mmCIF file of C-alpha atoms in Angstrom:
data_model
loop_
_atom_site.group_PDB
_atom_site.id
_atom_site.type_symbol
_atom_site.label_atom_id
_atom_site.label_comp_id
_atom_site.label_asym_id
_atom_site.label_seq_id
_atom_site.Cartn_x
_atom_site.Cartn_y
_atom_site.Cartn_z
ATOM 1 C CA HIS F 1 200.654 3.835 110.506
ATOM 2 C CA LEU F 2 198.069 1.484 109.019
ATOM 3 C CA PHE F 3 198.981 -1.275 111.472
ATOM 4 C CA LYS F 4 198.836 1.169 114.391
ATOM 5 C CA LYS F 5 195.362 2.334 113.305
ATOM 6 C CA MET F 6 194.113 -1.275 112.952
ATOM 7 C CA PHE F 7 195.702 -2.191 116.277
ATOM 8 C CA SER F 8 194.078 0.690 118.170
ATOM 9 C CA ARG F 9 190.679 -0.245 116.660
ATOM 10 C CA PHE F 10 191.243 -3.858 117.677
ATOM 11 C CA CYS F 11 191.947 -2.953 121.332
ATOM 12 C CA LYS F 12 189.154 -0.380 121.572
ATOM 13 C CA GLY F 13 186.514 -1.127 124.168
ATOM 14 C CA TYR F 14 188.074 -4.244 125.688
ATOM 15 C CA LYS F 15 188.874 -3.874 129.367
ATOM 16 C CA ASN F 16 192.142 -5.269 130.713
ATOM 17 C CA TYR F 17 193.610 -5.515 127.222
ATOM 18 C CA ARG F 18 197.355 -4.880 127.076
ATOM 19 C CA GLU F 19 198.629 -3.569 123.753
ATOM 20 C CA ASP F 20 201.990 -5.313 123.985
ATOM 21 C CA GLN F 21 200.298 -8.721 124.162
ATOM 22 C CA ALA F 22 197.500 -8.279 121.636
ATOM 23 C CA VAL F 23 197.766 -9.713 118.141
ATOM 24 C CA PRO F 24 195.145 -8.565 115.619
ATOM 25 C CA LEU F 25 192.571 -11.151 114.578
ATOM 26 C CA GLU F 26 191.380 -11.878 111.084
ATOM 27 C CA LEU F 27 188.951 -9.192 109.896
ATOM 28 C CA LEU F 28 185.891 -11.483 109.758
ATOM 29 C CA ASP F 29 186.602 -12.858 113.236
ATOM 30 C CA GLN F 30 187.054 -9.337 114.582
ATOM 31 C CA LYS F 31 183.742 -8.156 113.097
ATOM 32 C CA ARG F 32 181.972 -11.164 114.619
ATOM 33 C CA LEU F 33 183.537 -10.471 118.039
ATOM 34 C CA ASP F 34 182.702 -6.752 117.824
ATOM 35 C CA SER F 35 179.022 -7.521 117.267
ATOM 36 C CA PHE F 36 179.092 -10.074 120.105
ATOM 37 C CA TYR F 37 180.524 -7.544 122.582
ATOM 38 C CA ARG F 38 177.756 -5.096 121.651
ATOM 39 C CA SER F 39 175.095 -7.755 122.355
ATOM 40 C CA ASP F 40 173.317 -8.498 125.627
ATOM 41 C CA LEU F 41 175.180 -11.809 126.048
ATOM 42 C CA ALA F 42 178.450 -9.973 126.797
ATOM 43 C CA LYS F 43 177.057 -7.444 129.272
ATOM 44 C CA GLY F 44 178.647 -7.792 132.703
ATOM 45 C CA TYR F 45 181.675 -9.679 131.365
ATOM 46 C CA LYS F 46 185.310 -8.714 130.825
ATOM 47 C CA LEU F 47 187.963 -10.010 128.478
ATOM 48 C CA PHE F 48 191.525 -10.626 129.648
ATOM 49 C CA VAL F 49 194.144 -11.660 127.107
ATOM 50 C CA LYS F 50 197.699 -12.669 127.823
ATOM 51 C CA SER F 51 200.205 -14.687 125.926
ATOM 52 C CA GLY F 52 198.778 -18.184 125.473
ATOM 53 C CA CYS F 53 195.392 -17.542 127.109
ATOM 54 C CA ARG F 54 192.156 -15.689 126.385
ATOM 55 C CA ARG F 55 189.818 -15.338 129.399
ATOM 56 C CA PHE F 56 186.204 -14.167 129.224
ATOM 57 C CA TYR F 57 184.823 -13.806 132.758
ATOM 58 C CA ARG F 58 182.038 -12.258 134.813
ATOM 59 C CA GLU F 59 182.733 -8.949 136.513
ATOM 60 C CA GLY F 60 183.516 -9.572 140.174
ATOM 61 C CA CYS F 61 185.199 -12.882 139.369
ATOM 62 C CA GLU F 62 188.930 -12.781 140.002
ATOM 63 C CA VAL F 63 191.209 -13.190 136.971
ATOM 64 C CA ASP F 64 192.977 -16.239 138.430
ATOM 65 C CA ASP F 65 189.814 -17.759 139.960
ATOM 66 C CA HIS F 66 189.385 -20.500 137.344
ATOM 67 C CA HIS F 67 191.249 -23.350 139.013
ATOM 68 C CA ASP F 68 188.294 -25.074 140.719
ATOM 69 C CA ALA F 69 188.390 -28.398 138.858
ATOM 70 C CA SER F 70 185.187 -29.759 140.407
ATOM 71 C CA HIS F 71 183.096 -27.182 138.541
ATOM 72 C CA GLN F 72 185.286 -26.946 135.478
ATOM 73 C CA LEU F 73 184.252 -28.215 132.072
ATOM 74 C CA PHE F 74 186.998 -29.189 129.610
ATOM 75 C CA ILE F 75 186.105 -28.396 125.986
ATOM 76 C CA GLY F 76 188.121 -30.181 123.308
ATOM 77 C CA ARG F 77 188.239 -30.110 119.509
ATOM 78 C CA ILE F 78 187.442 -26.402 119.332
ATOM 79 C CA PRO F 79 187.897 -25.058 115.780
ATOM 80 C CA LYS F 80 191.041 -22.946 115.360
ATOM 81 C CA ASN F 81 189.156 -19.687 114.715
ATOM 82 C CA CYS F 82 186.452 -20.201 117.336
ATOM 83 C CA TYR F 83 186.352 -17.664 120.162
ATOM 84 C CA GLU F 84 184.248 -16.942 123.245
ATOM 85 C CA ASP F 85 181.332 -15.547 121.231
ATOM 86 C CA GLU F 86 180.427 -18.924 119.735
ATOM 87 C CA LEU F 87 181.040 -20.792 122.982
ATOM 88 C CA VAL F 88 178.811 -18.459 125.013
ATOM 89 C CA LYS F 89 175.986 -18.785 122.477
ATOM 90 C CA HIS F 90 176.378 -22.568 122.524
ATOM 91 C CA PHE F 91 176.588 -23.115 126.305
ATOM 92 C CA CYS F 92 174.432 -20.337 127.815
ATOM 93 C CA SER F 93 171.171 -22.253 127.326
ATOM 94 C CA ILE F 94 171.949 -24.398 130.405
ATOM 95 C CA GLY F 95 172.865 -21.626 132.824
ATOM 96 C CA THR F 96 174.900 -18.534 133.603
ATOM 97 C CA ILE F 97 178.527 -18.818 132.569
ATOM 98 C CA LYS F 98 181.093 -17.685 135.120
ATOM 99 C CA SER F 99 184.172 -17.850 132.886
ATOM 100 C CA ILE F 100 185.611 -19.270 129.693
ATOM 101 C CA VAL F 101 189.342 -19.783 129.225
ATOM 102 C CA LEU F 102 190.619 -20.490 125.716
ATOM 103 C CA MET F 103 194.181 -21.671 125.297
ATOM 104 C CA MET F 104 195.809 -19.739 122.459
ATOM 105 C CA ASP F 105 198.887 -20.016 120.295
ATOM 106 C CA SER F 106 200.788 -16.888 121.318
ATOM 107 C CA GLN F 107 202.422 -16.451 117.907
ATOM 108 C CA SER F 108 199.411 -16.750 115.594
ATOM 109 C CA ASN F 109 196.527 -15.803 117.945
ATOM 110 C CA ILE F 110 194.443 -18.854 117.055
ATOM 111 C CA THR F 111 193.031 -21.303 119.577
ATOM 112 C CA ARG F 112 195.003 -24.427 120.360
ATOM 113 C CA GLY F 113 191.801 -26.461 120.132
ATOM 114 C CA PHE F 114 190.802 -26.638 123.783
ATOM 115 C CA GLY F 115 189.549 -24.528 126.648
ATOM 116 C CA PHE F 116 187.722 -24.541 129.982
ATOM 117 C CA LEU F 117 184.298 -23.302 131.051
ATOM 118 C CA ASN F 118 182.877 -22.652 134.518
ATOM 119 C CA TYR F 119 179.194 -22.167 135.306
ATOM 120 C CA GLU F 120 177.966 -20.023 138.196
ATOM 121 C CA ASP F 121 176.212 -23.141 139.528
ATOM 122 C CA GLY F 122 178.775 -25.947 139.606
ATOM 123 C CA SER F 123 176.099 -28.643 139.421
ATOM 124 C CA LEU F 124 175.439 -27.669 135.789
ATOM 125 C CA THR F 125 178.751 -29.137 134.669
ATOM 126 C CA GLU F 126 177.396 -32.689 134.476
ATOM 127 C CA LYS F 127 174.236 -31.501 132.725
ATOM 128 C CA ALA F 128 176.364 -29.673 130.135
ATOM 129 C CA ILE F 129 178.413 -32.816 129.487
ATOM 130 C CA ASN F 130 175.268 -34.892 128.962
ATOM 131 C CA THR F 131 173.698 -32.245 126.716
ATOM 132 C CA PHE F 132 176.598 -30.957 124.626
ATOM 133 C CA ASP F 133 179.201 -33.740 124.428
ATOM 134 C CA GLN F 134 179.754 -34.624 120.752
ATOM 135 C CA SER F 135 177.470 -31.768 119.677
ATOM 136 C CA TYR F 136 178.126 -29.619 116.622
ATOM 137 C CA ILE F 137 179.413 -26.123 117.290
ATOM 138 C CA ARG F 138 179.658 -25.542 113.523
ATOM 139 C CA LEU F 139 178.791 -27.511 110.435
ATOM 140 C CA ASN F 140 180.888 -30.716 110.573
ATOM 141 C CA LYS F 141 182.709 -29.512 113.720
ATOM 142 C CA ARG F 142 181.951 -31.518 116.862
ATOM 143 C CA ILE F 143 183.282 -30.640 120.287
ATOM 144 C CA GLY F 144 184.138 -33.049 123.080
ATOM 145 C CA LEU F 145 183.450 -32.337 126.747
ATOM 146 C CA SER F 146 184.624 -33.793 130.013
ATOM 147 C CA ARG F 147 184.884 -32.770 133.644
ATOM 148 C CA GLY F 148 188.024 -30.769 134.431
ATOM 149 C CA LEU F 149 190.815 -32.605 136.188
ATOM 150 C CA THR F 150 192.699 -31.480 139.265
ATOM 151 C CA HIS F 151 196.022 -29.822 138.652
ATOM 152 C CA ASN F 152 198.226 -32.683 139.855
ATOM 153 C CA ARG F 153 201.460 -32.493 137.932
ATOM 154 C CA LEU F 154 204.288 -34.941 137.602
ATOM 155 C CA PHE F 155 207.584 -33.615 136.314
ATOM 156 C CA PHE F 156 210.021 -35.799 134.379
ATOM 157 C CA GLY F 157 213.385 -34.358 133.480
ATOM 158 C CA GLY F 158 216.736 -33.384 134.740
#
């Protein structure tokens, strides 16, 4: 019963959150995210979580509308317990964020260390790279940025 109570509190208030795919976060991370979602920075945004992916996006933006590589910003070296709240605070000074996609480990619910960001104005991608590449998101934690690549895939195997 304790897990069920914690789980229902964890899913409370998040739109598009499916209980069968949600894994509870650490308590400190959850408190930080709760306060972020009550702030003005999160107004007009939704959170969509599925196995292996955590997507924070503007209302009116389609869930699968994050594949435009020309306006996509790749974010690398993200700390394992860093979520959309810290990324929004870090990147919103340049312009309005359209979406953030964090790649997650589906078993442990921690980030895999990289994600993607889209601005409403695609021309801000280059400005963000020049401003925030090698910047500190936390004490002694630098992030690396580059322009997103097209989804050309080459399959090797049998």
